[in-house]
XYZ file of C-alpha atoms in Angstrom:
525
model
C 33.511 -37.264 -43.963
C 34.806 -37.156 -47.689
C 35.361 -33.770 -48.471
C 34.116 -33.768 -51.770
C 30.745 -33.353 -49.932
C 31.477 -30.992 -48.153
C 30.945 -28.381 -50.995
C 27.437 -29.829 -52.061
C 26.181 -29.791 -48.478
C 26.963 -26.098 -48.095
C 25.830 -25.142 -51.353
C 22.785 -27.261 -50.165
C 22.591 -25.555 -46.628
C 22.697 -21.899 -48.271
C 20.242 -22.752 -50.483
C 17.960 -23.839 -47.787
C 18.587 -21.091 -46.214
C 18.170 -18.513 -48.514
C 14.688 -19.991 -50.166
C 13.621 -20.033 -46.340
C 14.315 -16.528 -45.947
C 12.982 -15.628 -49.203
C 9.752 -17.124 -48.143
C 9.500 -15.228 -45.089
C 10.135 -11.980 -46.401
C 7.823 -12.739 -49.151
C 5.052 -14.142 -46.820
C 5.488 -11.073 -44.270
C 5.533 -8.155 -47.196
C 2.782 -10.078 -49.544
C 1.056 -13.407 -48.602
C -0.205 -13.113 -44.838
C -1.057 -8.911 -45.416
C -3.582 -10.027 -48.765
C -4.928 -13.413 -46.865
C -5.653 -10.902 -43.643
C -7.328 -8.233 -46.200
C -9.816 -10.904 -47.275
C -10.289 -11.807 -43.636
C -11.026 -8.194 -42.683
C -13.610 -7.897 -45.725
C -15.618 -11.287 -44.858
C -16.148 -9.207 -41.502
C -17.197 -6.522 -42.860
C -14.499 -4.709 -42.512
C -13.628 -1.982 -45.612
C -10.588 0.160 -46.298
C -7.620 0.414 -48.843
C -6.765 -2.646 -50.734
C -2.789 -3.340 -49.579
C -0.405 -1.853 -51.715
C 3.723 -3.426 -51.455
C 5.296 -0.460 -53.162
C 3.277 2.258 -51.105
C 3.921 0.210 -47.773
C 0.507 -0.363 -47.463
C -1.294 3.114 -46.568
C 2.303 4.518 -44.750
C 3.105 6.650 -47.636
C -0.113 8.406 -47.437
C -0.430 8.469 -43.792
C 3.274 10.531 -43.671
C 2.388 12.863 -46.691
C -1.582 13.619 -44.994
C 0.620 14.278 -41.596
C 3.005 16.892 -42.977
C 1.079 18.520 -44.394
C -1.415 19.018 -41.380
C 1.699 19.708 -38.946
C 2.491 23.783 -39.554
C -1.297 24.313 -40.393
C -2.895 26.548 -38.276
C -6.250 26.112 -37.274
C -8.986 28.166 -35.462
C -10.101 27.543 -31.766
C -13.104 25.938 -32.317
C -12.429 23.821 -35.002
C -12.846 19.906 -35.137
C -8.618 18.994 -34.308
C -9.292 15.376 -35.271
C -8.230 16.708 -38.972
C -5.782 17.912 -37.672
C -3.882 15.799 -35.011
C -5.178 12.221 -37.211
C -5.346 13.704 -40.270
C -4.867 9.864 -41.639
C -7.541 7.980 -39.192
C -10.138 10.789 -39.562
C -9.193 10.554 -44.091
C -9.881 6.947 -43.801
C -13.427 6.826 -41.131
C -14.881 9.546 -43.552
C -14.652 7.601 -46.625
C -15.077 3.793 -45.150
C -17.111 4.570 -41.982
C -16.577 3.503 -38.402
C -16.310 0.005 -39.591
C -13.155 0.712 -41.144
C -9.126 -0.716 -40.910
C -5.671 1.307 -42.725
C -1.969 -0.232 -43.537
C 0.815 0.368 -41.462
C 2.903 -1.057 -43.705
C 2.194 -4.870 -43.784
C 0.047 -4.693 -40.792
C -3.561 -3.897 -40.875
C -4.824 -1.387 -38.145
C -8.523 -1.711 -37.686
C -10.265 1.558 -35.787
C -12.273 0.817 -33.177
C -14.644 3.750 -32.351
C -18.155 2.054 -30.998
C -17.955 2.374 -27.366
C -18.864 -0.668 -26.806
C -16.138 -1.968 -29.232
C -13.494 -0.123 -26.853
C -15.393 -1.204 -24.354
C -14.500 -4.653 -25.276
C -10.726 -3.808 -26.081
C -10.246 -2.119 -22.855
C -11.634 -4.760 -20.372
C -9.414 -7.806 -22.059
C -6.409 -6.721 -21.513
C -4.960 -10.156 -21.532
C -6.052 -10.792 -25.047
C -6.208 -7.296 -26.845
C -2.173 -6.162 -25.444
C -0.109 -3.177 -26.304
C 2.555 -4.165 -29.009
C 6.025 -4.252 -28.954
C 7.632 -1.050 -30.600
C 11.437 -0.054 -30.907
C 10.246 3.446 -29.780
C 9.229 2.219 -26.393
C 12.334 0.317 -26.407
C 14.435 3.838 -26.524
C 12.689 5.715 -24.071
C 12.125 3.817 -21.239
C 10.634 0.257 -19.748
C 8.360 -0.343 -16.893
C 4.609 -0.685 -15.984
C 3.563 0.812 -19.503
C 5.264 -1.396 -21.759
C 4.555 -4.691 -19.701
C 2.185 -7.457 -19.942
C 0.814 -10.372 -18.443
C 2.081 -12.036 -14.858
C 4.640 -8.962 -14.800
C 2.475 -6.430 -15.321
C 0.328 -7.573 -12.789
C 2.953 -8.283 -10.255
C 4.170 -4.049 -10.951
C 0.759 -2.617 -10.913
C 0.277 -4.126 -7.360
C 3.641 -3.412 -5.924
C 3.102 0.595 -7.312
C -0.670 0.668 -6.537
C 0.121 2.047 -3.298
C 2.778 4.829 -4.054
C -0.598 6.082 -6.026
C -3.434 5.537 -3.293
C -5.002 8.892 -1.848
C -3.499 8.473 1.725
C 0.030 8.725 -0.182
C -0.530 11.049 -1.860
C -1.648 13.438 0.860
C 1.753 12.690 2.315
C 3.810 13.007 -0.360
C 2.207 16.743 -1.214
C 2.417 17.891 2.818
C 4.859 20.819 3.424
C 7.133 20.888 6.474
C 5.649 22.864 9.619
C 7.764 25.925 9.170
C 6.689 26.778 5.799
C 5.136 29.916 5.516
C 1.782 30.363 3.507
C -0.930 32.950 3.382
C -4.025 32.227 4.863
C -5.650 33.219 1.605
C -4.041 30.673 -0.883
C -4.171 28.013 2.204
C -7.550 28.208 1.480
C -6.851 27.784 -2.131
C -4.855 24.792 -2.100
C -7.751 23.449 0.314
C -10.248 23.913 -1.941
C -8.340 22.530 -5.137
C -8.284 18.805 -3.840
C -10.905 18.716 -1.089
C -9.797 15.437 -0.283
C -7.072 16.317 1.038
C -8.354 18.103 4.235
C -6.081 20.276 5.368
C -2.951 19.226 4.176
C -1.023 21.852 2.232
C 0.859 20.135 -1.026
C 4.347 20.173 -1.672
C 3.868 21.731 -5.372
C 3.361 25.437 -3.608
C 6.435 25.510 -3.321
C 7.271 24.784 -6.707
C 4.710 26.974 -7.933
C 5.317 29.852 -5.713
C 8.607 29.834 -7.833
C 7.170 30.369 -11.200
C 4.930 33.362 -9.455
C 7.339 35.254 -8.382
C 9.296 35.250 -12.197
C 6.006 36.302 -13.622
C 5.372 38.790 -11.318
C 8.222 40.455 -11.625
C 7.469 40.195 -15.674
C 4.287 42.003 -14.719
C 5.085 44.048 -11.998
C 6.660 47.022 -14.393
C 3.820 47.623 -16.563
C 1.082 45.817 -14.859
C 0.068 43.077 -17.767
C 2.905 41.576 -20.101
C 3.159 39.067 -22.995
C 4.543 36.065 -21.891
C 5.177 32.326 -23.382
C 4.369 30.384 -20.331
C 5.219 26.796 -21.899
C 8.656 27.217 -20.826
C 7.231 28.350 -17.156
C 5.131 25.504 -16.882
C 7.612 22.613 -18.049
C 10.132 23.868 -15.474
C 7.356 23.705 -13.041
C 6.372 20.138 -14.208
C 9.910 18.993 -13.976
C 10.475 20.895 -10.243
C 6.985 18.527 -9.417
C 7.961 15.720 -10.476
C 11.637 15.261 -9.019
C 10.614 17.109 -5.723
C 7.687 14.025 -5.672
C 9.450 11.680 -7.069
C 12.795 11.518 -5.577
C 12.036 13.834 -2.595
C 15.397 16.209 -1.611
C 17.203 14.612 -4.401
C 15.127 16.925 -6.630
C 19.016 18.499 -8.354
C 19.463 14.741 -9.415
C 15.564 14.800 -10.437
C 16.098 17.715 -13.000
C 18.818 16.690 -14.679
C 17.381 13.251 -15.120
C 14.505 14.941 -16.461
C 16.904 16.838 -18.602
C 18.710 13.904 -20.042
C 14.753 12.207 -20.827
C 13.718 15.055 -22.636
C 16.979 15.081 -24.837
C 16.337 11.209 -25.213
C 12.598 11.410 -26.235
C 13.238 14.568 -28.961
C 16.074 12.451 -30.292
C 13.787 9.212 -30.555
C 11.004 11.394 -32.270
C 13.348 12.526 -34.865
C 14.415 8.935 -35.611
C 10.651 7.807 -35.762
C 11.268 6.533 -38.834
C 14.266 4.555 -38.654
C 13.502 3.051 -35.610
C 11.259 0.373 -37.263
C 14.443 -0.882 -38.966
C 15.337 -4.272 -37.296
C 18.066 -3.769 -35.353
C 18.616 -0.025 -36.152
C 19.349 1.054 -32.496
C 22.375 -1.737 -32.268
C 23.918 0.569 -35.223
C 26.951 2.483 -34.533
C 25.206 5.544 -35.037
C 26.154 9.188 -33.677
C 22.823 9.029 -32.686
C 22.876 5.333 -31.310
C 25.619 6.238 -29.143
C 24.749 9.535 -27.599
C 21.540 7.258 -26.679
C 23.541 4.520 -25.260
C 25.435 7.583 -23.128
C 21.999 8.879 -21.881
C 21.269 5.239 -20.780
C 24.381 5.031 -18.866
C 24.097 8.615 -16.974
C 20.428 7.791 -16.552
C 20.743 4.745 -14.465
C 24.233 6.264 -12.648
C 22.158 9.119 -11.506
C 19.285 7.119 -10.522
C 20.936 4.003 -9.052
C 22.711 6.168 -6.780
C 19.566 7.693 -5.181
C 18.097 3.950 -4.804
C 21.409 2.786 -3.236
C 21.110 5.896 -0.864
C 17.381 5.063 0.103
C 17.688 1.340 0.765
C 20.547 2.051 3.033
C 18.705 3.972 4.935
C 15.835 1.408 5.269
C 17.903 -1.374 6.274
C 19.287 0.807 8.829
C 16.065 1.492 9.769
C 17.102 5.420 9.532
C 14.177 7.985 9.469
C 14.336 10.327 6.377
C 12.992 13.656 5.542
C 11.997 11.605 1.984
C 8.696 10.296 2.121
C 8.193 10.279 -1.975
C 7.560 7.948 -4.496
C 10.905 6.280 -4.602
C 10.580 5.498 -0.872
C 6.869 4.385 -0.683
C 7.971 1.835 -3.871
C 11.086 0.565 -2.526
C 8.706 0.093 0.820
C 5.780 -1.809 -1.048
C 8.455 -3.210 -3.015
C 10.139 -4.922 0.137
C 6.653 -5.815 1.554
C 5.584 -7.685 -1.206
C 9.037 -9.751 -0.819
C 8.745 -10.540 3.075
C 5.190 -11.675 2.378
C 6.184 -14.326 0.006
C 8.768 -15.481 3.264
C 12.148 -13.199 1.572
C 11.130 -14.746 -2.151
C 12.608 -12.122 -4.374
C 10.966 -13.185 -6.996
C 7.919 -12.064 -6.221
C 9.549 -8.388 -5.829
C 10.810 -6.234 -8.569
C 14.750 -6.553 -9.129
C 16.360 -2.778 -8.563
C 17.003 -2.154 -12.298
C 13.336 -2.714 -11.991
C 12.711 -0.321 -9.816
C 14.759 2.500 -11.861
C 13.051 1.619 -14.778
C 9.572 2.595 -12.970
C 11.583 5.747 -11.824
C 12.260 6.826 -15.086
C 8.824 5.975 -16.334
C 7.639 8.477 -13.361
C 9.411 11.360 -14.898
C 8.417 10.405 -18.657
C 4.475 10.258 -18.293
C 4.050 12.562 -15.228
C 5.516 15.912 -15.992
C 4.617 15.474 -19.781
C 0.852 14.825 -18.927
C 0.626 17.634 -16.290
C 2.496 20.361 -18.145
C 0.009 19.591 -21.434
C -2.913 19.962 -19.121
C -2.276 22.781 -17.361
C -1.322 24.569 -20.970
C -4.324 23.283 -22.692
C -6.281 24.644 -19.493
C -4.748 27.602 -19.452
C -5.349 27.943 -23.606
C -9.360 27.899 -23.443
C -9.608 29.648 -20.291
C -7.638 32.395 -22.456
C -9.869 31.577 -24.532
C -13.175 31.964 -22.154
C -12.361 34.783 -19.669
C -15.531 33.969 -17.671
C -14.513 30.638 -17.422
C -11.178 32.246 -14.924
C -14.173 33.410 -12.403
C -15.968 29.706 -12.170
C -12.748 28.058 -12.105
C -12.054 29.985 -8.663
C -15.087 28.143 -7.380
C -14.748 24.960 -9.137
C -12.082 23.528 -11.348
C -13.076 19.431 -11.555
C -15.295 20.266 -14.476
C -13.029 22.364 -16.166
C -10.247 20.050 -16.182
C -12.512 16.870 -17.773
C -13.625 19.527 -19.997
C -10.350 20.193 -21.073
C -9.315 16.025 -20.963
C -11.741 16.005 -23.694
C -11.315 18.505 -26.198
C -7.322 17.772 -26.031
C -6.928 14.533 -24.304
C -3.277 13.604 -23.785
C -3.066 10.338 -26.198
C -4.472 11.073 -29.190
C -4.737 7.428 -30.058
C -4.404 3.945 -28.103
C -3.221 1.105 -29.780
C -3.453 -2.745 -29.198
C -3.067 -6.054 -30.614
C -4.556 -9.285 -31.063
C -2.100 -11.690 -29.718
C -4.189 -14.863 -30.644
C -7.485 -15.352 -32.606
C -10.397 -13.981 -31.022
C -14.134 -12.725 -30.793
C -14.769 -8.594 -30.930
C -18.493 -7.927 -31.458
C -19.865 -9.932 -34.154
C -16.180 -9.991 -35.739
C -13.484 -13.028 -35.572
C -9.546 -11.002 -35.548
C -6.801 -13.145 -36.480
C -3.760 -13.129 -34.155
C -1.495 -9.945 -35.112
C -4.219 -7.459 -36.378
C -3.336 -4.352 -34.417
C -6.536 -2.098 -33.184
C -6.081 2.049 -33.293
C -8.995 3.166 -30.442
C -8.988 7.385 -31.697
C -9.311 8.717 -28.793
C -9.430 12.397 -30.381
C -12.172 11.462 -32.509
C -14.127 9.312 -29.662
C -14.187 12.385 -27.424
C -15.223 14.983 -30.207
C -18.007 12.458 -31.647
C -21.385 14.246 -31.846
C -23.236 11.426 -31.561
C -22.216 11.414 -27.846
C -21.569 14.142 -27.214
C -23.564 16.654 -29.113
C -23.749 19.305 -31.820
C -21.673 21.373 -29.495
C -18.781 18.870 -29.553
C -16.669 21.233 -30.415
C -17.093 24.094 -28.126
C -15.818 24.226 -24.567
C -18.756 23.724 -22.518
C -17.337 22.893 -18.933
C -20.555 22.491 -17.416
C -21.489 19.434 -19.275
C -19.698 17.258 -16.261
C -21.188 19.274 -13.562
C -23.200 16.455 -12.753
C -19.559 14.261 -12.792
C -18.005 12.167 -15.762
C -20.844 9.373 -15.934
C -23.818 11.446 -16.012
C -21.371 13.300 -19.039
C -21.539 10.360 -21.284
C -23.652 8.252 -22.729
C -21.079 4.921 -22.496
C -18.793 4.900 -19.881
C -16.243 4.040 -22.683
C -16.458 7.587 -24.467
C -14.246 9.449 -22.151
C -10.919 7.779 -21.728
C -7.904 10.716 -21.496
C -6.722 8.228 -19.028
C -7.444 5.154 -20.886
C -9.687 2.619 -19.310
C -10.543 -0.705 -17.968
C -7.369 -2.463 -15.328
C -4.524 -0.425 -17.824
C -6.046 2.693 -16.337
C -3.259 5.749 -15.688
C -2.242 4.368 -12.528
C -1.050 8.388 -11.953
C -4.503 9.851 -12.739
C -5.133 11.341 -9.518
C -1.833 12.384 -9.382
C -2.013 14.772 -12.308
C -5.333 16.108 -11.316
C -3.632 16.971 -7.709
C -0.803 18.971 -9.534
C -2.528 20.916 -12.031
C -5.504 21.323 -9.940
C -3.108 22.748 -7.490
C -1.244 24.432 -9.852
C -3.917 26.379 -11.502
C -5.877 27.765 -7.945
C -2.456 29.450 -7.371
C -2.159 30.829 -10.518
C -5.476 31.696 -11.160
C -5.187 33.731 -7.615
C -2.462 35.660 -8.841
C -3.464 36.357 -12.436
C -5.745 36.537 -15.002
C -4.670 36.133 -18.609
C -5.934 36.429 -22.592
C -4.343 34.857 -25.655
C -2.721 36.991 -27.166
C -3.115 38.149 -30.950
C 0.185 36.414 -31.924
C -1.133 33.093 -30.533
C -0.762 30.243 -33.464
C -3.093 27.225 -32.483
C -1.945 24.420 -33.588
C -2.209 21.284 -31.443
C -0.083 18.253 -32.713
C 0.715 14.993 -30.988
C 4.164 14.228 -30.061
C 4.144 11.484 -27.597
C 1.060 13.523 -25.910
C -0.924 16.203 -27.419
C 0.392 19.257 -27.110
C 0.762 23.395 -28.632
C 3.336 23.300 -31.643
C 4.194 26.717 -31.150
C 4.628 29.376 -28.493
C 1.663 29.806 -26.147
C 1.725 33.611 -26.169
C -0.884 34.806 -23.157
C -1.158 38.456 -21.915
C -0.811 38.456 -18.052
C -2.162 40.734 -15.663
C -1.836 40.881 -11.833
């Protein structure tokens, strides 16, 4: 080639290059965000014209969030101000057909039941987006889609069924518990027969420290959040990973160090390519990562070892009843591994074990605890029955505050035609506090408007969803409810409790819902 083209085709390629670039950026920040505005408004659609420099409504949505974060609010007032300030600013002054700017993406809120309704049964079409956040904290059944989604939920389904369950909570024949509180843990999951659940053990731990607490002066202040994460944590590995529980806590440990450290960088996590920085941050991460799956991939190792040489263990937990479904699924499809999940796989489901299970639980029990603090004669009922009190409580704080999806191609949603890439924000907060379902007395904790059950609760079987909804349900649902259920007939045996006057309510959502500050209670034996 003559070389003195060589300098014109570069000059040419660059240029290419760079107007190519230039158009992308200047489609993504300008063109595609004001052609899906006037998309949105032909639907009828209304909300904030997109603004560049205020990155869309993100500006507003951070400022509306601080300053709702350290305010305190009263018992029974509305939270939706207060845990979505933004979503609850922006359905007040556009109504329920309404859509906000996450920068250059438009976020319509979906708040008609049967709109969620909708959203929740196509999962194929309406999917959960890809976010950086995810990314950080862990992979598995939550963040997948499609054939592989499909191909995890069936190979966990059965770690989750009842008959597993039972198993997984039964205590060894030696174990020694009063008759009394057999009866307790009877009567907290009926289901379960006779079978005596693993987490008294854990909880007969945090008992004792209270009661020694109590046991000078006969009622006590005490911040039980601590208390109850422990026991969350102690549940969870014991369940999970069986008598490799010491491993258990300190990989709980290292996720809860992981998850405040991704919170902190919410922020800068939406910058391409942030987490490949060489970052203090970035690399403690990468560390976690790495003692994570050491920890973890040992206890695998150990447990299909013992399978293959067809050893029995004292483990029957999560981690075994996967790796067994796991290995099933495999021999069906004649040794196919394929049609299994790959071990990294399997630790990845693991770790997603300890990230949604003890954070749900220990947010339940504390909101439970919380309004039955709140509602002394609510302690008494819950003696006799606790179902009710618990979807009560599911309600008025659900766990997710918000669920979000995404259109991944162009597609019907009532009366409305979405574009591929809108996203959808489903408020869960402000679906389950909605006084058009569910009342003037939304706001007050009224237990015994599910003691006919959840569907004879609600109007649309789409206005209670603390668990989601549709084939994404929880998959650990019942597996909560057996913990805290458990938890709380034990505790409630022991003690009764009141807030106490130094109590600061003020729920805000992390990655779940839960108390900003101390839960200050004054127990009593």
């Amino acid at each position: 080639m003559d070389t003195t083209l060589v300098a014109p085709i570069a000059t040419s390629v660059v240029l290419v290059a760079v107007v190519t670039l230039t158009w992308r950026v200047v489609n993504w920040v300008w063109l595609r965000p004001k052609k899906l505005e006037k998309w949105l408004r032909e639907q009828g659609l209304h909300g904030n014209p997109y603004r560049l420099l205020k990155l869309g409504d993100l500006t507003e949505f951070f400022i509306m969030t601080k300053e709702a974060k350290p305010r305190p609010i009263s018992l029974s007032d509305d939270i939706a101000p207060h845990v979505l300030p933004y979503h609850h600013h922006i359905i007040n002054k556009y109504g329920k057909k309404s859509f906000m700017w996450l920068g250059p993406t438009p976020v319509i809120n979906i708040v008609e039941p049967e709109l969620v309704k909708e959203v929740m049964s196509n999962h194929r079409v309406f999917q959960k987006p890809h976010t950086e956040a995810a990314k950080m904290i862990t992979l598995g059944l939550v963040t997948y889609e499609g054939e592989k989604w499909a191909k995890h939920r069936k190979i966990i389904n059965p770690a989750f069924h009842l008959e597993k369950l039972k198993v997984i909570f039964i205590l060894d024949e030696y174990t020694y518990i009063p008759l009394y509180e057999q009866m307790i843990v009877q009567y907290a999951y009926q289901s379960l027969e006779n079978m005596l659940p693993a987490i008294y053990q854990c909880c007969r731990g945090m008992m004792d420290k209270w009661e020694e607490i109590v046991s000078a002066k006969g009622s006590c202040e005490v911040d039980v959040c601590p208390y109850v994460e422990e026991l969350s944590a102690e549940v969870i590995a014991r369940t999970t990973l069986g008598n490799s529980s010491e491993e258990g806590r300190k990989i709980f440990e290292l996720q809860k160090e992981k998850i405040d450290s991704t919170l902190q960088l919410m922020l800068l996590i939406h910058i391409p390519g942030w987490r490949f920085l060489p970052t203090k941050a970035n690399k403690r991460m990468k560390q976690i990562r790495i003692e994570e799956q050491t920890l973890i991939k040992r206890i695998v190792d150990k447990r299909e070892k013992e399978m293959k040489m067809g050893e029995v263990s004292d483990d029957d937990d999560l981690l075994r009843v996967l790796l067994e479904s796991n290995l099933k699924e495999i021999r069906e499809h004649g040794n196919n591994k394929s049609h299994g999940m790959s071990i990294e796989e399997v630790m990845e489901e693991c770790k997603e074990f300890f990230f949604a299970g003890a954070d749900t639980t220990k947010n339940l029990l504390v909101w439970t605890m919380v309004l039955l603090s709140k509602h002394p004669n609510w302690q008494a009922c819950a003696r006799e029955e606790v179902t009710m009190i618990l979807h009560e409580v599911l309600r008025l704080y659900p766990p997710v505050t918000f669920i979000y999806r995404a259109t991944i191609q162009t597609t019907k949603l009532g009366n409305m035609t979405l574009p591929a890439g809108v996203h959808l924000s489903l408020p869960t907060v402000l679906l389950h506090h909605d006084k058009e379902t569910w009342g003037e007395d939304a706001e007050e904790f009224k237990p015994d408007r599910f003691s006919g059950g959840v569907y004879r609760a609600i109007k649309s079987q789409v206005s209670f969803l603390p668990f989601s909804w549709g084939p994404r349900i929880c998959i650990g649902q019942n597996f909560a409810m057996i913990q805290v259920k458990m938890a709380l007939a034990i505790i409630l045996q022991h003690f009764s409790f009141e807030l106490s006057p130094s109590y600061i309510h003020a729920p805000f959502p992390t990655l779940s819902l839960q108390p900003q500050f101390a839960y200050d209670v004054l127990l009593a034996g």
